[in-house]
């Protein structure tokens, strides 16, 4: 028996969606240890290609391979959305591992064992690791809004190590920096209980942004921390970070097939002599939709992509921010939850107007420009 080919697959170009949950802003979904991964899985099932970033996909010891998802670091995602960089899919990347010189010997061995386990159990390809020539001196900060950020005292040491890793053959780079153990006790407790802001996330973004901006290679970060005392009351949303000594496995899995960045002229309106179906490189003007939290609409990815793609703002994913799309003049479709967002994406991909799925369908009206005067003066 010959299997039927879905009509859309034969007549339509691939449908691409972007899922963004900014890091370090206390997102109700995506502000913890990989708790937005179920959203990514659901969206990936109704689109041809999903583009998202490590904050969505990383679950510390846990991860989920999505064959049609692109794992793109935040700075690279912003460059892609602006049309400056393209995304070239790969079959696999050889991953370089950069370790902070400040990591203690026992903790370093835990991370090296995780890397060896990824090689032996998952079949990932890693170069020999590189240790920075100076401690990176990561410091954590918190803004008045409650969002977190951080600084790195020795960015020069990080970049030298990343360059050495690239010279060793790395096509993507995993960075493990030693983070302070003496974080705000109350903030950490709130986070472990599932109602706070991740105290580490903002500083992690600084590290990966620096590497991607400088080397234009895929990069993601895993913090090195001393294990926390057992707490039987922690939230399931933060539990993934409690079950091991390292957060490295999800980073290595994500980077293993992260797309490479391509710098060059982007496609414009699918012109330039190539079509979106024939080009192996994905460009911003091939994006059909972007999904973001409704209170965190100030990111450059949304600002750029909303000019040409359907923008969906999810109200249930509250954050520490209060940046609405209306305040920025961005046209969005607001939905209550990610369940609604998945349904809207499915309808958009199928070419079905969402109102046709409801009981209310108003009659068509004659279009009249606002300045038009009726011939009879009425």
mmCIF file of C-alpha atoms in Angstrom:
data_model
loop_
_atom_site.group_PDB
_atom_site.id
_atom_site.type_symbol
_atom_site.label_atom_id
_atom_site.label_comp_id
_atom_site.label_asym_id
_atom_site.label_seq_id
_atom_site.Cartn_x
_atom_site.Cartn_y
_atom_site.Cartn_z
ATOM 1 C CA UNK A 1 0.000 0.000 0.000
ATOM 2 C CA UNK A 2 1.313 3.434 -0.914
ATOM 3 C CA UNK A 3 1.240 5.894 1.947
ATOM 4 C CA UNK A 4 -0.630 9.098 1.155
ATOM 5 C CA UNK A 5 1.358 12.336 1.239
ATOM 6 C CA UNK A 6 -0.330 15.133 3.238
ATOM 7 C CA UNK A 7 -1.615 17.801 0.865
ATOM 8 C CA UNK A 8 0.222 20.575 2.729
ATOM 9 C CA UNK A 9 3.549 18.811 2.402
ATOM 10 C CA UNK A 10 3.098 18.688 -1.366
ATOM 11 C CA UNK A 11 1.833 22.235 -1.930
ATOM 12 C CA UNK A 12 3.237 24.465 0.828
ATOM 13 C CA UNK A 13 6.666 25.606 1.843
ATOM 14 C CA UNK A 14 7.973 24.463 5.249
ATOM 15 C CA UNK A 15 6.421 26.243 8.237
ATOM 16 C CA UNK A 16 8.925 27.724 10.700
ATOM 17 C CA UNK A 17 8.182 29.024 14.205
ATOM 18 C CA UNK A 18 10.394 30.698 16.799
ATOM 19 C CA UNK A 19 9.858 30.139 20.533
ATOM 20 C CA UNK A 20 11.448 32.691 22.871
ATOM 21 C CA UNK A 21 11.402 32.713 26.679
ATOM 22 C CA UNK A 22 13.991 35.272 27.851
ATOM 23 C CA UNK A 23 16.300 34.077 30.581
ATOM 24 C CA UNK A 24 16.657 35.512 34.069
ATOM 25 C CA UNK A 25 13.259 37.254 34.204
ATOM 26 C CA UNK A 26 11.334 34.785 36.376
ATOM 27 C CA UNK A 27 9.117 33.430 33.602
ATOM 28 C CA UNK A 28 6.354 31.253 35.036
ATOM 29 C CA UNK A 29 7.084 28.817 32.194
ATOM 30 C CA UNK A 30 10.711 28.661 31.119
ATOM 31 C CA UNK A 31 12.162 30.361 34.169
ATOM 32 C CA UNK A 32 13.292 27.120 35.784
ATOM 33 C CA UNK A 33 15.186 23.962 34.884
ATOM 34 C CA UNK A 34 13.981 23.177 31.389
ATOM 35 C CA UNK A 35 10.324 23.613 32.285
ATOM 36 C CA UNK A 36 9.589 25.153 28.849
ATOM 37 C CA UNK A 37 10.775 21.982 27.123
ATOM 38 C CA UNK A 38 7.226 20.518 27.081
ATOM 39 C CA UNK A 39 6.111 23.681 25.256
ATOM 40 C CA UNK A 40 8.893 23.200 22.709
ATOM 41 C CA UNK A 41 7.908 19.563 22.221
ATOM 42 C CA UNK A 42 4.265 20.489 21.619
ATOM 43 C CA UNK A 43 5.070 23.307 19.186
ATOM 44 C CA UNK A 44 7.595 21.142 17.333
ATOM 45 C CA UNK A 45 4.827 18.626 16.667
ATOM 46 C CA UNK A 46 2.695 21.130 14.703
ATOM 47 C CA UNK A 47 5.416 22.971 12.729
ATOM 48 C CA UNK A 48 8.046 21.862 10.244
ATOM 49 C CA UNK A 49 10.899 23.709 11.920
ATOM 50 C CA UNK A 50 11.197 25.144 15.431
ATOM 51 C CA UNK A 51 13.900 27.649 16.320
ATOM 52 C CA UNK A 52 14.490 28.176 20.022
ATOM 53 C CA UNK A 53 17.333 28.765 22.474
ATOM 54 C CA UNK A 54 19.137 26.995 25.337
ATOM 55 C CA UNK A 55 16.985 28.508 28.093
ATOM 56 C CA UNK A 56 14.021 26.646 26.613
ATOM 57 C CA UNK A 57 15.772 23.363 25.874
ATOM 58 C CA UNK A 58 18.199 22.969 28.793
ATOM 59 C CA UNK A 59 17.013 20.809 31.681
ATOM 60 C CA UNK A 60 20.339 20.189 33.488
ATOM 61 C CA UNK A 61 20.591 16.381 33.551
ATOM 62 C CA UNK A 62 17.473 16.110 31.365
ATOM 63 C CA UNK A 63 16.963 16.887 27.693
ATOM 64 C CA UNK A 64 14.736 15.774 24.826
ATOM 65 C CA UNK A 65 15.992 15.443 21.246
ATOM 66 C CA UNK A 66 13.727 17.203 18.756
ATOM 67 C CA UNK A 67 14.818 16.409 15.182
ATOM 68 C CA UNK A 68 13.100 19.494 13.746
ATOM 69 C CA UNK A 69 14.294 21.968 16.409
ATOM 70 C CA UNK A 70 17.265 24.321 16.058
ATOM 71 C CA UNK A 71 19.169 25.056 19.298
ATOM 72 C CA UNK A 72 20.343 28.658 18.851
ATOM 73 C CA UNK A 73 22.108 30.770 21.493
ATOM 74 C CA UNK A 74 20.352 34.050 22.310
ATOM 75 C CA UNK A 75 22.802 36.467 20.687
ATOM 76 C CA UNK A 76 22.892 34.327 17.555
ATOM 77 C CA UNK A 77 19.086 34.196 17.549
ATOM 78 C CA UNK A 78 18.938 37.998 17.667
ATOM 79 C CA UNK A 79 21.389 38.238 14.744
ATOM 80 C CA UNK A 80 19.312 35.712 12.816
ATOM 81 C CA UNK A 81 16.075 37.618 13.497
ATOM 82 C CA UNK A 82 17.697 40.836 12.272
ATOM 83 C CA UNK A 83 18.612 39.125 8.992
ATOM 84 C CA UNK A 84 22.364 39.413 9.577
ATOM 85 C CA UNK A 85 23.077 35.710 10.126
ATOM 86 C CA UNK A 86 21.607 32.584 8.619
ATOM 87 C CA UNK A 87 21.286 29.163 10.261
ATOM 88 C CA UNK A 88 22.861 26.205 8.472
ATOM 89 C CA UNK A 89 21.674 22.814 9.775
ATOM 90 C CA UNK A 90 24.330 20.191 10.535
ATOM 91 C CA UNK A 91 24.382 16.444 11.053
ATOM 92 C CA UNK A 92 26.678 16.867 14.031
ATOM 93 C CA UNK A 93 29.108 19.287 15.626
ATOM 94 C CA UNK A 94 32.407 18.483 17.259
ATOM 95 C CA UNK A 95 32.113 20.106 20.684
ATOM 96 C CA UNK A 96 34.887 21.869 22.564
ATOM 97 C CA UNK A 97 34.710 21.968 26.366
ATOM 98 C CA UNK A 98 36.059 25.059 28.170
ATOM 99 C CA UNK A 99 36.472 24.786 31.941
ATOM 100 C CA UNK A 100 36.974 27.708 34.312
ATOM 101 C CA UNK A 101 40.321 27.555 36.135
ATOM 102 C CA UNK A 102 38.402 28.391 39.324
ATOM 103 C CA UNK A 103 36.628 25.001 39.367
ATOM 104 C CA UNK A 104 37.931 22.805 42.193
ATOM 105 C CA UNK A 105 39.547 19.474 41.322
ATOM 106 C CA UNK A 106 36.677 17.258 42.509
ATOM 107 C CA UNK A 107 34.076 19.382 40.744
ATOM 108 C CA UNK A 108 36.167 19.443 37.578
ATOM 109 C CA UNK A 109 36.241 15.644 37.576
ATOM 110 C CA UNK A 110 32.443 15.536 37.860
ATOM 111 C CA UNK A 111 32.171 17.620 34.704
ATOM 112 C CA UNK A 112 34.780 15.602 32.848
ATOM 113 C CA UNK A 113 32.908 12.428 33.766
ATOM 114 C CA UNK A 114 29.704 13.951 32.409
ATOM 115 C CA UNK A 115 31.528 14.792 29.164
ATOM 116 C CA UNK A 116 32.962 11.271 28.893
ATOM 117 C CA UNK A 117 29.510 9.832 29.588
ATOM 118 C CA UNK A 118 28.085 11.906 26.736
ATOM 119 C CA UNK A 119 30.777 10.492 24.446
ATOM 120 C CA UNK A 120 30.335 6.879 25.506
ATOM 121 C CA UNK A 121 26.557 6.792 26.035
ATOM 122 C CA UNK A 122 25.235 9.318 23.515
ATOM 123 C CA UNK A 123 28.017 9.029 20.943
ATOM 124 C CA UNK A 124 28.797 12.736 20.952
ATOM 125 C CA UNK A 125 32.044 14.015 19.447
ATOM 126 C CA UNK A 126 34.179 16.160 21.771
ATOM 127 C CA UNK A 127 37.652 17.619 21.415
ATOM 128 C CA UNK A 128 40.115 17.538 24.300
ATOM 129 C CA UNK A 129 39.089 20.077 26.922
ATOM 130 C CA UNK A 130 40.657 23.485 27.598
ATOM 131 C CA UNK A 131 41.126 25.162 30.991
ATOM 132 C CA UNK A 132 41.128 28.969 31.130
ATOM 133 C CA UNK A 133 44.468 30.574 31.988
ATOM 134 C CA UNK A 134 42.844 32.598 34.800
ATOM 135 C CA UNK A 135 39.719 32.268 36.961
ATOM 136 C CA UNK A 136 36.762 33.855 35.160
ATOM 137 C CA UNK A 137 35.526 35.627 38.323
ATOM 138 C CA UNK A 138 31.779 35.447 37.694
ATOM 139 C CA UNK A 139 29.634 37.780 39.809
ATOM 140 C CA UNK A 140 25.841 37.766 40.070
ATOM 141 C CA UNK A 141 23.577 40.827 40.058
ATOM 142 C CA UNK A 142 19.866 41.550 40.393
ATOM 143 C CA UNK A 143 18.000 44.488 38.836
ATOM 144 C CA UNK A 144 15.251 46.460 40.589
ATOM 145 C CA UNK A 145 12.671 44.644 38.486
ATOM 146 C CA UNK A 146 13.843 41.348 39.970
ATOM 147 C CA UNK A 147 15.509 40.176 36.747
ATOM 148 C CA UNK A 148 19.027 38.793 37.143
ATOM 149 C CA UNK A 149 22.240 39.618 35.331
ATOM 150 C CA UNK A 150 25.937 39.201 35.993
ATOM 151 C CA UNK A 151 29.496 40.062 35.100
ATOM 152 C CA UNK A 152 32.609 38.137 34.177
ATOM 153 C CA UNK A 153 35.852 39.532 35.531
ATOM 154 C CA UNK A 154 38.155 37.957 32.935
ATOM 155 C CA UNK A 155 36.439 37.914 29.528
ATOM 156 C CA UNK A 156 39.889 37.897 27.934
ATOM 157 C CA UNK A 157 40.692 34.550 29.554
ATOM 158 C CA UNK A 158 37.388 33.089 28.370
ATOM 159 C CA UNK A 159 37.985 34.186 24.787
ATOM 160 C CA UNK A 160 41.563 32.863 24.742
ATOM 161 C CA UNK A 161 40.301 29.479 25.927
ATOM 162 C CA UNK A 162 37.508 29.495 23.352
ATOM 163 C CA UNK A 163 40.033 30.309 20.615
ATOM 164 C CA UNK A 164 42.226 27.403 21.748
ATOM 165 C CA UNK A 165 39.191 25.139 21.661
ATOM 166 C CA UNK A 166 38.398 26.210 18.116
ATOM 167 C CA UNK A 167 42.025 25.599 17.141
ATOM 168 C CA UNK A 168 41.619 22.055 18.513
ATOM 169 C CA UNK A 169 38.793 21.475 16.044
ATOM 170 C CA UNK A 170 35.712 22.587 17.975
ATOM 171 C CA UNK A 171 32.666 23.509 15.878
ATOM 172 C CA UNK A 172 30.596 24.383 18.959
ATOM 173 C CA UNK A 173 31.717 25.336 22.458
ATOM 174 C CA UNK A 174 30.377 24.337 25.873
ATOM 175 C CA UNK A 175 31.585 26.593 28.691
ATOM 176 C CA UNK A 176 31.553 25.593 32.362
ATOM 177 C CA UNK A 177 32.244 28.531 34.673
ATOM 178 C CA UNK A 178 32.515 28.401 38.449
ATOM 179 C CA UNK A 179 29.559 30.328 39.882
ATOM 180 C CA UNK A 180 29.394 31.685 43.430
ATOM 181 C CA UNK A 181 27.841 29.356 45.983
ATOM 182 C CA UNK A 182 26.966 32.238 48.315
ATOM 183 C CA UNK A 183 23.932 33.482 46.374
ATOM 184 C CA UNK A 184 21.090 35.251 48.162
ATOM 185 C CA UNK A 185 19.680 32.531 50.421
ATOM 186 C CA UNK A 186 16.094 33.801 50.227
ATOM 187 C CA UNK A 187 16.218 34.175 46.443
ATOM 188 C CA UNK A 188 17.661 30.676 46.051
ATOM 189 C CA UNK A 189 14.997 29.226 48.326
ATOM 190 C CA UNK A 190 12.259 30.979 46.355
ATOM 191 C CA UNK A 191 13.673 29.576 43.121
ATOM 192 C CA UNK A 192 13.849 26.060 44.512
ATOM 193 C CA UNK A 193 10.216 26.403 45.552
ATOM 194 C CA UNK A 194 9.198 27.361 42.018
ATOM 195 C CA UNK A 195 8.266 31.017 42.485
ATOM 196 C CA UNK A 196 11.464 33.023 42.134
ATOM 197 C CA UNK A 197 13.915 34.245 39.510
ATOM 198 C CA UNK A 198 16.844 32.040 38.502
ATOM 199 C CA UNK A 199 19.811 33.795 40.173
ATOM 200 C CA UNK A 200 22.296 32.360 37.650
ATOM 201 C CA UNK A 201 20.587 32.858 34.302
ATOM 202 C CA UNK A 202 21.552 36.454 33.559
ATOM 203 C CA UNK A 203 25.257 35.817 34.072
ATOM 204 C CA UNK A 204 25.088 32.668 31.947
ATOM 205 C CA UNK A 205 23.746 34.709 29.047
ATOM 206 C CA UNK A 206 26.687 37.132 29.302
ATOM 207 C CA UNK A 207 29.147 34.249 28.908
ATOM 208 C CA UNK A 208 27.532 32.618 25.878
ATOM 209 C CA UNK A 209 26.813 35.964 24.185
ATOM 210 C CA UNK A 210 30.492 36.908 24.382
ATOM 211 C CA UNK A 211 31.679 33.690 22.748
ATOM 212 C CA UNK A 212 29.054 33.686 19.996
ATOM 213 C CA UNK A 213 29.554 37.379 19.190
ATOM 214 C CA UNK A 214 33.329 36.953 18.947
ATOM 215 C CA UNK A 215 33.757 33.517 17.345
ATOM 216 C CA UNK A 216 30.397 33.083 15.583
ATOM 217 C CA UNK A 217 30.240 29.500 16.798
ATOM 218 C CA UNK A 218 27.327 27.858 18.636
ATOM 219 C CA UNK A 219 27.873 28.128 22.388
ATOM 220 C CA UNK A 220 26.010 27.333 25.600
ATOM 221 C CA UNK A 221 26.951 27.468 29.264
ATOM 222 C CA UNK A 222 26.617 25.189 32.291
ATOM 223 C CA UNK A 223 27.381 26.602 35.753
ATOM 224 C CA UNK A 224 29.685 24.712 38.126
ATOM 225 C CA UNK A 225 28.222 24.729 41.632
ATOM 226 C CA UNK A 226 28.593 22.760 44.834
ATOM 227 C CA UNK A 227 25.644 20.379 45.291
ATOM 228 C CA UNK A 228 22.855 21.766 47.480
ATOM 229 C CA UNK A 229 21.606 20.038 50.632
ATOM 230 C CA UNK A 230 18.642 17.733 50.127
ATOM 231 C CA UNK A 231 15.293 19.510 50.349
ATOM 232 C CA UNK A 232 12.251 17.263 50.024
ATOM 233 C CA UNK A 233 9.882 20.202 49.450
ATOM 234 C CA UNK A 234 11.360 21.629 46.236
ATOM 235 C CA UNK A 235 9.138 22.364 43.251
ATOM 236 C CA UNK A 236 9.032 19.905 40.338
ATOM 237 C CA UNK A 237 9.889 22.905 38.098
ATOM 238 C CA UNK A 238 13.349 23.217 39.659
ATOM 239 C CA UNK A 239 13.924 19.513 40.397
ATOM 240 C CA UNK A 240 16.048 18.827 37.304
ATOM 241 C CA UNK A 241 18.861 20.860 38.860
ATOM 242 C CA UNK A 242 18.793 18.780 42.042
ATOM 243 C CA UNK A 243 19.568 15.345 40.621
ATOM 244 C CA UNK A 244 23.256 15.570 39.750
ATOM 245 C CA UNK A 245 26.575 17.312 40.171
ATOM 246 C CA UNK A 246 26.556 19.050 36.793
ATOM 247 C CA UNK A 247 24.160 20.678 34.334
ATOM 248 C CA UNK A 248 26.397 19.775 31.383
ATOM 249 C CA UNK A 249 24.499 16.853 29.707
ATOM 250 C CA UNK A 250 21.713 18.994 28.204
ATOM 251 C CA UNK A 251 24.241 21.541 26.911
ATOM 252 C CA UNK A 252 26.312 18.899 25.123
ATOM 253 C CA UNK A 253 23.204 17.284 23.637
ATOM 254 C CA UNK A 254 21.925 20.638 22.381
ATOM 255 C CA UNK A 255 25.231 21.773 20.912
ATOM 256 C CA UNK A 256 25.794 18.459 19.149
ATOM 257 C CA UNK A 257 23.334 19.464 16.412
ATOM 258 C CA UNK A 258 23.116 23.243 16.845
ATOM 259 C CA UNK A 259 23.058 24.976 13.445
ATOM 260 C CA UNK A 260 26.130 26.854 12.317
ATOM 261 C CA UNK A 261 25.946 30.593 11.760
ATOM 262 C CA UNK A 262 26.250 31.869 8.203
ATOM 263 C CA UNK A 263 27.197 35.492 7.625
ATOM 264 C CA UNK A 264 26.334 36.881 4.237
ATOM 265 C CA UNK A 265 23.533 38.345 2.147
ATOM 266 C CA UNK A 266 20.200 37.121 3.417
ATOM 267 C CA UNK A 267 17.326 36.042 1.234
ATOM 268 C CA UNK A 268 14.816 38.811 0.624
ATOM 269 C CA UNK A 269 11.260 37.777 -0.184
ATOM 270 C CA UNK A 270 12.719 34.394 -1.130
ATOM 271 C CA UNK A 271 14.576 36.030 -3.997
ATOM 272 C CA UNK A 272 18.217 35.946 -4.953
ATOM 273 C CA UNK A 273 17.785 32.947 -7.266
ATOM 274 C CA UNK A 274 17.002 30.384 -4.558
ATOM 275 C CA UNK A 275 13.854 29.262 -2.823
ATOM 276 C CA UNK A 276 13.322 28.476 0.869
ATOM 277 C CA UNK A 277 12.804 24.825 0.025
ATOM 278 C CA UNK A 278 16.053 24.515 -1.932
ATOM 279 C CA UNK A 279 18.339 26.576 0.294
ATOM 280 C CA UNK A 280 20.057 24.614 3.084
ATOM 281 C CA UNK A 281 20.457 27.815 5.088
ATOM 282 C CA UNK A 282 17.496 29.246 7.020
ATOM 283 C CA UNK A 283 16.979 33.023 7.024
ATOM 284 C CA UNK A 284 14.719 35.338 8.964
ATOM 285 C CA UNK A 285 12.310 35.947 6.088
ATOM 286 C CA UNK A 286 11.406 32.259 6.175
ATOM 287 C CA UNK A 287 9.969 32.535 9.709
ATOM 288 C CA UNK A 288 6.173 32.270 9.869
ATOM 289 C CA UNK A 289 5.502 32.858 13.571
ATOM 290 C CA UNK A 290 7.135 33.803 16.865
ATOM 291 C CA UNK A 291 5.811 32.997 20.350
ATOM 292 C CA UNK A 292 6.798 35.079 23.399
ATOM 293 C CA UNK A 293 5.557 35.859 26.934
ATOM 294 C CA UNK A 294 3.090 38.764 26.797
ATOM 295 C CA UNK A 295 4.961 40.784 29.446
ATOM 296 C CA UNK A 296 8.423 40.390 27.867
ATOM 297 C CA UNK A 297 8.059 41.864 24.394
ATOM 298 C CA UNK A 298 11.127 44.095 24.301
ATOM 299 C CA UNK A 299 13.547 41.584 22.815
ATOM 300 C CA UNK A 300 15.124 42.302 19.445
ATOM 301 C CA UNK A 301 14.040 38.929 18.020
ATOM 302 C CA UNK A 302 10.371 39.854 18.420
ATOM 303 C CA UNK A 303 10.908 43.456 17.309
ATOM 304 C CA UNK A 304 12.445 42.240 14.061
ATOM 305 C CA UNK A 305 10.367 39.160 13.279
ATOM 306 C CA UNK A 306 6.982 40.710 14.106
ATOM 307 C CA UNK A 307 7.326 42.895 10.997
ATOM 308 C CA UNK A 308 6.775 39.896 8.752
ATOM 309 C CA UNK A 309 5.633 36.958 10.913
ATOM 310 C CA UNK A 310 2.634 36.168 13.101
ATOM 311 C CA UNK A 311 3.495 37.256 16.655
ATOM 312 C CA UNK A 312 1.789 35.357 19.480
ATOM 313 C CA UNK A 313 1.903 36.736 23.047
ATOM 314 C CA UNK A 314 1.136 34.256 25.850
ATOM 315 C CA UNK A 315 -0.522 35.935 28.821
ATOM 316 C CA UNK A 316 -0.221 33.035 31.279
ATOM 317 C CA UNK A 317 3.571 33.103 31.106
ATOM 318 C CA UNK A 318 4.034 35.956 33.557
ATOM 319 C CA UNK A 319 7.501 37.432 34.153
ATOM 320 C CA UNK A 320 9.248 40.034 36.321
ATOM 321 C CA UNK A 321 8.994 42.468 33.417
ATOM 322 C CA UNK A 322 6.097 44.638 32.254
ATOM 323 C CA UNK A 323 6.930 45.251 28.590
ATOM 324 C CA UNK A 324 3.709 44.851 26.638
ATOM 325 C CA UNK A 325 3.542 44.625 22.835
ATOM 326 C CA UNK A 326 1.035 47.471 22.716
ATOM 327 C CA UNK A 327 3.466 49.817 24.484
ATOM 328 C CA UNK A 328 5.989 49.149 21.709
ATOM 329 C CA UNK A 329 3.514 49.312 18.852
ATOM 330 C CA UNK A 330 3.909 45.616 18.020
ATOM 331 C CA UNK A 331 0.941 43.866 16.445
ATOM 332 C CA UNK A 332 0.375 40.538 18.216
ATOM 333 C CA UNK A 333 -2.319 37.978 18.777
ATOM 334 C CA UNK A 334 -2.776 37.509 22.512
ATOM 335 C CA UNK A 335 -3.600 34.023 23.784
ATOM 336 C CA UNK A 336 -4.228 32.855 27.317
ATOM 337 C CA UNK A 337 -1.905 29.855 27.381
ATOM 338 C CA UNK A 338 0.604 27.818 25.416
ATOM 339 C CA UNK A 339 -2.180 25.334 24.716
ATOM 340 C CA UNK A 340 -3.947 28.100 22.789
ATOM 341 C CA UNK A 341 -0.678 29.098 21.119
ATOM 342 C CA UNK A 342 -0.185 25.561 19.817
ATOM 343 C CA UNK A 343 -3.704 25.559 18.403
ATOM 344 C CA UNK A 344 -3.196 28.942 16.765
ATOM 345 C CA UNK A 345 0.054 27.761 15.169
ATOM 346 C CA UNK A 346 -1.668 24.639 13.839
ATOM 347 C CA UNK A 347 -4.454 26.751 12.322
ATOM 348 C CA UNK A 348 -2.005 29.271 10.854
ATOM 349 C CA UNK A 349 0.055 26.511 9.270
ATOM 350 C CA UNK A 350 -3.093 24.933 7.818
ATOM 351 C CA UNK A 351 -4.246 28.271 6.379
ATOM 352 C CA UNK A 352 -7.377 28.257 8.551
ATOM 353 C CA UNK A 353 -8.566 31.571 9.997
ATOM 354 C CA UNK A 354 -8.813 31.113 13.782
ATOM 355 C CA UNK A 355 -12.298 32.654 13.874
ATOM 356 C CA UNK A 356 -13.558 29.773 11.725
ATOM 357 C CA UNK A 357 -12.858 27.484 14.685
ATOM 358 C CA UNK A 358 -15.292 29.380 16.908
ATOM 359 C CA UNK A 359 -19.067 29.675 16.949
ATOM 360 C CA UNK A 360 -18.932 33.350 15.971
ATOM 361 C CA UNK A 361 -18.458 34.296 12.327
ATOM 362 C CA UNK A 362 -19.580 37.851 11.443
ATOM 363 C CA UNK A 363 -20.764 38.788 7.966
ATOM 364 C CA UNK A 364 -18.445 40.521 5.537
ATOM 365 C CA UNK A 365 -18.839 44.283 5.258
ATOM 366 C CA UNK A 366 -18.123 46.615 2.378
ATOM 367 C CA UNK A 367 -14.682 48.139 2.691
ATOM 368 C CA UNK A 368 -14.650 51.921 2.728
ATOM 369 C CA UNK A 369 -11.506 53.990 3.312
ATOM 370 C CA UNK A 370 -11.818 56.313 6.281
ATOM 371 C CA UNK A 371 -11.651 59.440 4.111
ATOM 372 C CA UNK A 372 -14.247 58.253 1.594
ATOM 373 C CA UNK A 373 -17.437 60.342 1.341
ATOM 374 C CA UNK A 374 -20.609 58.572 0.280
ATOM 375 C CA UNK A 375 -21.857 59.812 -3.151
ATOM 376 C CA UNK A 376 -25.264 60.707 -1.688
ATOM 377 C CA UNK A 377 -23.718 62.497 1.260
ATOM 378 C CA UNK A 378 -24.743 59.794 3.709
#
